[in-house]
Amino acid sequence: MSGPAAGTAFAATTTDVVCLGESMVTFLPSQPGRLADVPSFGRGIGGAESNVACALAAAGHRAAWVGRVGADGFGDHLVETIASYGVDTSAVRRDPVRPTGIYFRTATDRGTDTHEVAYYRAGSAASAMSPANVPYEELFAGRILHLSGITAALSGDCLALLRELTAARPGRPLVSFDVNHRPHLWRGGDADASVLLELARRADLVFVGEDEAEEAWGIVGAEAIRAAVPEPSVLVVKRGSAGATVFASGLRPGPRSSNAGGAECAPGARSTEGGGAENAAGPRSSDAGGAENDGAEFAPDTVTHVPALRVDVVAAVGAGDAFAAGFLSATLRGLPVRDRARHGHLMAAAVLTVPGDLTEPPARDHADRLVALDDDAWGTLRLGPGWTAADRASEEVRTP
């Protein structure tokens, strides 16, 4: 079988978000330093899509992770650990021949020259995912299907699978796509840039870092990124310490996903609230190649900028996945665009203040109180280790 049958109608959803991708066992250093100097490592899990699923489940949503792992002890550990967060792992497939991927990393920030990662994922079980061997009914059973560009880099079959899942068809759930450009995973010159841009243009909701858009596509600035990726109803441009800029609009005459199940990204769900510089841009059209909507005209954007929080960072890993989880959580709840981005910032802050990729998120009422702060109060927040356990929002407000 290669993809769901045309016109397939799926039953009422019982899952909020389905995440597909590779998860690996990660070995975290016991102390700072080069990999060559670290005497021992602690075992954890890592994977962009499974991180999102775990964070969403911990936040009270019905999340599922779909992947492929080896029939080995590392595969057992991955499935058991992800399930312990409350994630549905029933659709995970076990490969009897290929191993589960693993990797080692240093304690430094991924963006620094001293950061080292040693991957052992070539020929992994996950790299064998293809349009012929994934469970489509489970993948299309949620309100949102979350994917990332990492999967597309694993193999030709994985790229074919993402093209299949992002193709326009009746019954497709809202497709969320995190670009997640990882240069070391790609071979073949500039092929990664065109592939990731193609996939982003086929999605409904896209997350992309300003830095990775420049590195992958040579595009500088949020407005230029939006011009290159006009199709998604929502485009979130992550700008590091400068915050996030969210472009929200709608494609005329209608959405490409007809089974969003209440995860609103249509024009009626757009926010015109504060939290930054908002404006309604003029209608957009695209002349870029590779997507189904070439030449289409797009509804005006609402542009919302949401400043980032000041955070006492413990480890700069996992923040992008956490931001996506927070934004998706608020999207599922139908919150305004500004609040979606603020929930993303809070989820990211929770992960940045712990050593690993995953942590317990703040309680929903706690996060909601922080999100409801006015712009001045939001700007004074400074979050450090342990802030998610605070009983009252005021306890983590520390002014310089």
GROMACS .gro file of C-alpha atoms in nm:
model
  400
    1MET     CA    1   0.000   0.000   0.000
    2SER     CA    2   0.130   0.348  -0.088
    3GLY     CA    3  -0.071   0.609   0.099
    4PRO     CA    4  -0.435   0.614   0.200
    5ALA     CA    5  -0.694   0.555  -0.067
    6ALA     CA    6  -0.813   0.867  -0.244
    7GLY     CA    7  -1.114   1.018  -0.076
    8THR     CA    8  -1.069   0.812   0.240
    9ALA     CA    9  -1.300   0.943   0.514
   10PHE     CA   10  -1.178   0.893   0.868
   11ALA     CA   11  -1.391   0.850   1.176
   12ALA     CA   12  -1.426   1.113   1.447
   13THR     CA   13  -1.086   1.168   1.601
   14THR     CA   14  -0.995   1.046   1.946
   15THR     CA   15  -0.638   1.179   1.934
   16ASP     CA   16  -0.536   1.544   1.944
   17VAL     CA   17  -0.191   1.520   1.784
   18VAL     CA   18  -0.007   1.240   1.605
   19CYS     CA   19   0.370   1.287   1.573
   20LEU     CA   20   0.577   1.086   1.327
   21GLY     CA   21   0.955   1.064   1.325
   22GLU     CA   22   1.270   0.900   1.455
   23SER     CA   23   1.341   0.883   1.825
   24MET     CA   24   1.679   0.771   1.952
   25VAL     CA   25   1.846   0.680   2.276
   26THR     CA   26   2.070   0.968   2.374
   27PHE     CA   27   2.372   0.953   2.601
   28LEU     CA   28   2.419   1.268   2.807
   29PRO     CA   29   2.761   1.359   2.946
   30SER     CA   30   2.828   1.340   3.317
   31GLN     CA   31   3.039   1.657   3.298
   32PRO     CA   32   3.128   1.935   3.050
   33GLY     CA   33   3.408   1.884   2.804
   34ARG     CA   34   3.496   1.712   2.480
   35LEU     CA   35   3.340   1.376   2.408
   36ALA     CA   36   3.691   1.234   2.425
   37ASP     CA   37   3.724   1.354   2.784
   38VAL     CA   38   3.382   1.266   2.927
   39PRO     CA   39   3.422   0.961   3.156
   40SER     CA   40   3.058   0.847   3.161
   41PHE     CA   41   2.716   0.917   3.019
   42GLY     CA   42   2.359   0.898   3.142
   43ARG     CA   43   2.092   0.748   2.923
   44GLY     CA   44   1.795   0.945   2.795
   45ILE     CA   45   1.578   0.973   2.488
   46GLY     CA   46   1.584   1.225   2.207
   47GLY     CA   47   1.379   1.289   1.897
   48ALA     CA   48   1.209   1.607   1.779
   49GLU     CA   49   0.870   1.453   1.712
   50SER     CA   50   0.860   1.227   2.018
   51ASN     CA   51   0.966   1.526   2.231
   52VAL     CA   52   0.662   1.715   2.104
   53ALA     CA   53   0.436   1.418   2.173
   54CYS     CA   54   0.570   1.379   2.528
   55ALA     CA   55   0.530   1.749   2.605
   56LEU     CA   56   0.175   1.754   2.471
   57ALA     CA   57   0.077   1.446   2.670
   58ALA     CA   58   0.231   1.592   2.985
   59ALA     CA   59   0.022   1.906   2.921
   60GLY     CA   60  -0.298   1.699   2.919
   61HIS     CA   61  -0.353   1.633   2.549
   62ARG     CA   62  -0.410   1.300   2.377
   63ALA     CA   63  -0.087   1.251   2.188
   64ALA     CA   64   0.047   0.960   1.984
   65TRP     CA   65   0.393   0.892   1.849
   66VAL     CA   66   0.440   0.683   1.535
   67GLY     CA   67   0.788   0.561   1.451
   68ARG     CA   68   1.002   0.258   1.380
   69VAL     CA   69   1.257   0.113   1.624
   70GLY     CA   70   1.472  -0.195   1.635
   71ALA     CA   71   1.375  -0.519   1.804
   72ASP     CA   72   1.642  -0.449   2.065
   73GLY     CA   73   1.685  -0.320   2.417
   74PHE     CA   74   1.723   0.040   2.306
   75GLY     CA   75   1.394   0.012   2.117
   76ASP     CA   76   1.230  -0.128   2.431
   77HIS     CA   77   1.364   0.165   2.633
   78LEU     CA   78   1.239   0.422   2.382
   79VAL     CA   79   0.887   0.285   2.359
   80GLU     CA   80   0.855   0.235   2.735
   81THR     CA   81   0.992   0.580   2.820
   82ILE     CA   82   0.778   0.766   2.567
   83ALA     CA   83   0.471   0.574   2.683
   84SER     CA   84   0.549   0.670   3.044
   85TYR     CA   85   0.468   1.032   2.955
   86GLY     CA   86   0.118   0.924   2.857
   87VAL     CA   87   0.186   0.903   2.484
   88ASP     CA   88   0.008   0.637   2.277
   89THR     CA   89   0.282   0.421   2.121
   90SER     CA   90   0.057   0.144   1.990
   91ALA     CA   91   0.135   0.227   1.625
   92VAL     CA   92   0.515   0.206   1.667
   93ARG     CA   93   0.663  -0.063   1.443
   94ARG     CA   94   0.957  -0.290   1.537
   95ASP     CA   95   1.218  -0.372   1.275
   96PRO     CA   96   1.361  -0.724   1.313
   97VAL     CA   97   1.683  -0.639   1.125
   98ARG     CA   98   1.774  -0.272   1.164
   99PRO     CA   99   1.887  -0.125   1.497
  100THR     CA  100   1.748   0.161   1.702
  101GLY     CA  101   1.950   0.478   1.651
  102ILE     CA  102   2.163   0.621   1.931
  103TYR     CA  103   2.374   0.932   1.978
  104PHE     CA  104   2.616   1.096   2.220
  105ARG     CA  105   2.642   1.471   2.276
  106THR     CA  106   2.836   1.722   2.481
  107ALA     CA  107   2.678   1.956   2.735
  108THR     CA  108   2.742   2.273   2.535
  109ASP     CA  109   2.492   2.476   2.334
  110ARG     CA  110   2.419   2.321   1.992
  111GLY     CA  111   2.487   2.656   1.829
  112THR     CA  112   2.845   2.685   1.955
  113ASP     CA  113   3.162   2.562   1.789
  114THR     CA  114   3.245   2.343   2.089
  115HIS     CA  115   2.925   2.139   2.067
  116GLU     CA  116   2.980   1.779   1.959
  117VAL     CA  117   2.727   1.515   1.857
  118ALA     CA  118   2.817   1.163   1.752
  119TYR     CA  119   2.526   0.992   1.576
  120TYR     CA  120   2.495   0.620   1.520
  121ARG     CA  121   2.178   0.624   1.312
  122ALA     CA  122   2.284   0.528   0.958
  123GLY     CA  123   2.073   0.232   0.852
  124SER     CA  124   1.853   0.266   1.160
  125ALA     CA  125   1.506   0.117   1.185
  126ALA     CA  126   1.353   0.462   1.147
  127SER     CA  127   1.536   0.524   0.819
  128ALA     CA  128   1.336   0.236   0.670
  129MET     CA  129   1.001   0.416   0.713
  130SER     CA  130   0.833   0.452   0.376
  131PRO     CA  131   0.490   0.505   0.217
  132ALA     CA  132   0.454   0.126   0.206
  133ASN     CA  133   0.502   0.042   0.574
  134VAL     CA  134   0.344   0.309   0.795
  135PRO     CA  135  -0.004   0.285   0.954
  136TYR     CA  136  -0.200   0.553   0.767
  137GLU     CA  137  -0.520   0.513   0.964
  138GLU     CA  138  -0.335   0.591   1.286
  139LEU     CA  139  -0.142   0.878   1.126
  140PHE     CA  140  -0.460   1.040   0.998
  141ALA     CA  141  -0.660   0.977   1.316
  142GLY     CA  142  -0.565   1.296   1.498
  143ARG     CA  143  -0.672   1.657   1.475
  144ILE     CA  144  -0.312   1.750   1.393
  145LEU     CA  145  -0.033   1.552   1.226
  146HIS     CA  146   0.308   1.686   1.332
  147LEU     CA  147   0.613   1.623   1.112
  148SER     CA  148   0.965   1.759   1.082
  149GLY     CA  149   1.236   1.803   0.822
  150ILE     CA  150   1.462   1.565   1.013
  151THR     CA  151   1.258   1.268   0.890
  152ALA     CA  152   1.298   1.379   0.528
  153ALA     CA  153   1.677   1.366   0.568
  154LEU     CA  154   1.693   1.006   0.691
  155SER     CA  155   1.648   0.832   0.355
  156GLY     CA  156   1.483   0.856   0.017
  157ASP     CA  157   1.196   0.642   0.145
  158CYS     CA  158   1.146   0.876   0.440
  159LEU     CA  159   1.136   1.176   0.206
  160ALA     CA  160   0.880   0.996  -0.012
  161LEU     CA  161   0.673   0.933   0.301
  162LEU     CA  162   0.671   1.301   0.399
  163ARG     CA  163   0.571   1.398   0.046
  164GLU     CA  164   0.285   1.150   0.070
  165LEU     CA  165   0.169   1.277   0.409
  166THR     CA  166   0.181   1.643   0.306
  167ALA     CA  167  -0.004   1.590  -0.023
  168ALA     CA  168  -0.337   1.768  -0.049
  169ARG     CA  169  -0.629   1.527  -0.011
  170PRO     CA  170  -0.973   1.512   0.148
  171GLY     CA  171  -0.961   1.393   0.507
  172ARG     CA  172  -0.605   1.507   0.571
  173PRO     CA  173  -0.564   1.641   0.924
  174LEU     CA  174  -0.408   1.977   0.983
  175VAL     CA  175  -0.039   1.923   0.903
  176SER     CA  176   0.216   2.088   1.129
  177PHE     CA  177   0.573   2.096   0.997
  178ASP     CA  178   0.886   2.199   1.185
  179VAL     CA  179   1.165   2.267   0.933
  180ASN     CA  180   1.436   2.147   1.176
  181HIS     CA  181   1.722   2.191   0.932
  182ARG     CA  182   2.012   1.965   1.032
  183PRO     CA  183   2.292   2.018   0.776
  184HIS     CA  184   2.494   1.715   0.887
  185LEU     CA  185   2.206   1.481   0.798
  186TRP     CA  186   2.194   1.586   0.435
  187ARG     CA  187   2.412   1.469   0.151
  188GLY     CA  188   2.392   1.607  -0.200
  189GLY     CA  189   2.464   1.977  -0.194
  190ASP     CA  190   2.163   2.209  -0.191
  191ALA     CA  191   1.899   1.938  -0.222
  192ASP     CA  192   1.803   1.982   0.143
  193ALA     CA  193   1.710   2.346   0.095
  194SER     CA  194   1.468   2.281  -0.189
  195VAL     CA  195   1.317   1.975  -0.021
  196LEU     CA  196   1.251   2.151   0.309
  197LEU     CA  197   1.102   2.451   0.132
  198GLU     CA  198   0.881   2.223  -0.074
  199LEU     CA  199   0.753   2.040   0.234
  200ALA     CA  200   0.696   2.363   0.427
  201ARG     CA  201   0.483   2.501   0.145
  202ARG     CA  202   0.263   2.190   0.153
  203ALA     CA  203   0.185   2.219   0.527
  204ASP     CA  204  -0.084   2.413   0.713
  205LEU     CA  205   0.125   2.527   1.010
  206VAL     CA  206   0.501   2.576   0.984
  207PHE     CA  207   0.774   2.642   1.241
  208VAL     CA  208   1.109   2.771   1.114
  209GLY     CA  209   1.401   2.946   1.280
  210GLU     CA  210   1.522   3.268   1.125
  211ASP     CA  211   1.877   3.131   1.143
  212GLU     CA  212   1.796   2.801   0.974
  213ALA     CA  213   1.601   2.975   0.694
  214GLU     CA  214   1.912   3.179   0.620
  215GLU     CA  215   2.137   2.873   0.634
  216ALA     CA  216   1.912   2.641   0.433
  217TRP     CA  217   1.752   2.879   0.186
  218GLY     CA  218   1.962   3.195   0.192
  219ILE     CA  219   1.657   3.392   0.302
  220VAL     CA  220   1.703   3.670   0.558
  221GLY     CA  221   1.424   3.815   0.770
  222ALA     CA  222   1.074   3.709   0.871
  223GLU     CA  223   0.895   3.894   0.590
  224ALA     CA  224   1.119   3.737   0.327
  225ILE     CA  225   1.057   3.394   0.476
  226ARG     CA  226   0.683   3.450   0.455
  227ALA     CA  227   0.717   3.557   0.092
  228ALA     CA  228   0.895   3.227   0.017
  229VAL     CA  229   0.644   3.020   0.217
  230PRO     CA  230   0.306   3.181   0.146
  231GLU     CA  231   0.079   2.876   0.150
  232PRO     CA  232   0.057   2.774   0.521
  233SER     CA  233  -0.230   2.930   0.711
  234VAL     CA  234   0.010   2.990   0.998
  235LEU     CA  235   0.386   3.049   0.973
  236VAL     CA  236   0.585   3.084   1.295
  237VAL     CA  237   0.929   3.240   1.250
  238LYS     CA  238   1.140   3.178   1.560
  239ARG     CA  239   1.390   3.459   1.616
  240GLY     CA  240   1.585   3.337   1.919
  241SER     CA  241   1.615   3.594   2.196
  242ALA     CA  242   1.414   3.840   1.983
  243GLY     CA  243   1.102   3.624   2.017
  244ALA     CA  244   0.871   3.488   1.748
  245THR     CA  245   0.681   3.643   1.460
  246VAL     CA  246   0.358   3.470   1.360
  247PHE     CA  247   0.196   3.519   1.020
  248ALA     CA  248  -0.167   3.402   1.013
  249SER     CA  249  -0.391   3.401   0.708
  250GLY     CA  250  -0.606   3.180   0.490
  251LEU     CA  251  -0.569   3.048   0.136
  252ARG     CA  252  -0.854   3.128  -0.100
  253PRO     CA  253  -1.084   2.957  -0.177
  254GLY     CA  254  -1.045   2.708   0.107
  255PRO     CA  255  -0.806   2.500   0.317
  256ARG     CA  256  -0.622   2.195   0.190
  257SER     CA  257  -0.696   2.003   0.509
  258SER     CA  258  -1.058   1.907   0.564
  259ASN     CA  259  -1.021   1.712   0.888
  260ALA     CA  260  -0.863   1.966   1.121
  261GLY     CA  261  -1.104   1.866   1.394
  262GLY     CA  262  -1.116   2.204   1.558
  263ALA     CA  263  -0.749   2.298   1.545
  264GLU     CA  264  -0.820   2.635   1.396
  265CYS     CA  265  -0.578   2.797   1.159
  266ALA     CA  266  -0.842   2.956   0.939
  267PRO     CA  267  -0.880   3.333   0.908
  268GLY     CA  268  -1.159   3.333   1.164
  269ALA     CA  269  -0.916   3.213   1.428
  270ARG     CA  270  -0.659   3.485   1.369
  271SER     CA  271  -0.560   3.721   1.646
  272THR     CA  272  -0.543   4.097   1.619
  273GLU     CA  273  -0.437   4.136   1.981
  274GLY     CA  274  -0.124   4.292   2.126
  275GLY     CA  275   0.208   4.139   2.215
  276GLY     CA  276   0.410   4.307   1.945
  277ALA     CA  277   0.376   4.481   1.613
  278GLU     CA  278   0.066   4.360   1.430
  279ASN     CA  279  -0.050   4.462   1.088
  280ALA     CA  280  -0.262   4.339   0.805
  281ALA     CA  281  -0.046   4.293   0.500
  282GLY     CA  282  -0.182   4.302   0.148
  283PRO     CA  283  -0.284   3.994  -0.050
  284ARG     CA  284   0.008   3.770  -0.139
  285SER     CA  285   0.082   3.554  -0.438
  286SER     CA  286   0.371   3.319  -0.496
  287ASP     CA  287   0.582   3.248  -0.800
  288ALA     CA  288   0.802   2.990  -0.630
  289GLY     CA  289   0.796   2.639  -0.768
  290GLY     CA  290   0.722   2.308  -0.604
  291ALA     CA  291   0.384   2.351  -0.435
  292GLU     CA  292   0.030   2.290  -0.551
  293ASN     CA  293  -0.087   2.650  -0.513
  294ASP     CA  294   0.144   2.833  -0.754
  295GLY     CA  295  -0.019   3.152  -0.874
  296ALA     CA  296  -0.282   3.144  -0.600
  297GLU     CA  297  -0.373   3.461  -0.419
  298PHE     CA  298  -0.374   3.459  -0.041
  299ALA     CA  299  -0.582   3.639   0.217
  300PRO     CA  300  -0.406   3.921   0.402
  301ASP     CA  301  -0.183   3.822   0.691
  302THR     CA  302  -0.220   3.920   1.050
  303VAL     CA  303   0.136   3.958   1.178
  304THR     CA  304   0.196   3.918   1.550
  305HIS     CA  305   0.533   3.957   1.719
  306VAL     CA  306   0.568   3.803   2.064
  307PRO     CA  307   0.885   3.879   2.263
  308ALA     CA  308   1.081   3.596   2.417
  309LEU     CA  309   1.126   3.555   2.790
  310ARG     CA  310   1.447   3.604   2.984
  311VAL     CA  311   1.556   3.260   3.101
  312ASP     CA  312   1.841   3.137   3.322
  313VAL     CA  313   1.946   2.862   3.083
  314VAL     CA  314   2.069   2.530   3.220
  315ALA     CA  315   2.100   2.351   2.883
  316ALA     CA  316   2.013   2.493   2.543
  317VAL     CA  317   1.861   2.176   2.396
  318GLY     CA  318   1.503   2.080   2.319
  319ALA     CA  319   1.368   2.435   2.327
  320GLY     CA  320   1.245   2.430   1.966
  321ASP     CA  321   1.044   2.112   2.019
  322ALA     CA  322   0.901   2.250   2.342
  323PHE     CA  323   0.801   2.574   2.170
  324ALA     CA  324   0.619   2.377   1.902
  325ALA     CA  325   0.439   2.172   2.169
  326GLY     CA  326   0.328   2.483   2.356
  327PHE     CA  327   0.206   2.650   2.037
  328LEU     CA  328   0.019   2.336   1.929
  329SER     CA  329  -0.136   2.296   2.274
  330ALA     CA  330  -0.275   2.649   2.260
  331THR     CA  331  -0.388   2.594   1.901
  332LEU     CA  332  -0.587   2.290   2.009
  333ARG     CA  333  -0.752   2.505   2.273
  334GLY     CA  334  -0.846   2.769   2.013
  335LEU     CA  335  -0.648   3.047   2.185
  336PRO     CA  336  -0.551   3.370   2.007
  337VAL     CA  337  -0.226   3.382   1.812
  338ARG     CA  338  -0.043   3.590   2.072
  339ASP     CA  339  -0.133   3.341   2.345
  340ARG     CA  340  -0.024   3.047   2.131
  341ALA     CA  341   0.321   3.200   2.092
  342ARG     CA  342   0.341   3.287   2.462
  343HIS     CA  343   0.256   2.929   2.555
  344GLY     CA  344   0.532   2.824   2.317
  345HIS     CA  345   0.780   3.051   2.494
  346LEU     CA  346   0.676   2.913   2.834
  347MET     CA  347   0.716   2.551   2.725
  348ALA     CA  348   1.058   2.636   2.584
  349ALA     CA  349   1.155   2.806   2.911
  350ALA     CA  350   1.057   2.493   3.103
  351VAL     CA  351   1.300   2.282   2.898
  352LEU     CA  352   1.578   2.541   2.898
  353THR     CA  353   1.586   2.535   3.279
  354VAL     CA  354   1.657   2.159   3.306
  355PRO     CA  355   1.951   1.949   3.178
  356GLY     CA  356   1.762   1.727   2.929
  357ASP     CA  357   1.521   1.756   2.635
  358LEU     CA  358   1.207   1.686   2.839
  359THR     CA  359   1.056   1.811   3.162
  360GLU     CA  360   0.724   1.850   3.340
  361PRO     CA  361   0.549   2.155   3.190
  362PRO     CA  362   0.389   2.421   3.409
  363ALA     CA  363   0.035   2.349   3.521
  364ARG     CA  364  -0.217   2.480   3.271
  365ASP     CA  365  -0.372   2.737   3.506
  366HIS     CA  366  -0.023   2.854   3.603
  367ALA     CA  367   0.076   2.899   3.238
  368ASP     CA  368  -0.255   3.067   3.156
  369ARG     CA  369  -0.198   3.326   3.430
  370LEU     CA  370   0.143   3.409   3.288
  371VAL     CA  371   0.012   3.424   2.932
  372ALA     CA  372  -0.258   3.670   3.043
  373LEU     CA  373  -0.005   3.922   3.177
  374ASP     CA  374   0.008   4.260   3.008
  375ASP     CA  375   0.301   4.338   2.783
  376ASP     CA  376   0.499   4.522   3.051
  377ALA     CA  377   0.461   4.240   3.303
  378TRP     CA  378   0.548   3.980   3.040
  379GLY     CA  379   0.862   4.177   2.965
  380THR     CA  380   0.976   4.163   3.330
  381LEU     CA  381   0.950   3.785   3.366
  382ARG     CA  382   1.274   3.606   3.436
  383LEU     CA  383   1.247   3.230   3.470
  384GLY     CA  384   1.501   3.003   3.634
  385PRO     CA  385   1.534   2.640   3.744
  386GLY     CA  386   1.228   2.521   3.935
  387TRP     CA  387   0.994   2.791   3.808
  388THR     CA  388   0.736   2.542   3.678
  389ALA     CA  389   0.671   2.422   4.034
  390ALA     CA  390   0.576   2.768   4.161
  391ASP     CA  391   0.222   2.788   4.299
  392ARG     CA  392   0.159   3.145   4.191
  393ALA     CA  393   0.261   3.329   3.876
  394SER     CA  394   0.413   3.609   4.080
  395GLU     CA  395   0.671   3.380   4.232
  396GLU     CA  396   0.877   3.362   3.916
  397VAL     CA  397   0.869   3.735   3.841
  398ARG     CA  398   1.212   3.875   3.923
  399THR     CA  399   1.310   4.216   3.799
  400PRO     CA  400   1.676   4.303   3.746
   0.00000   0.00000   0.00000
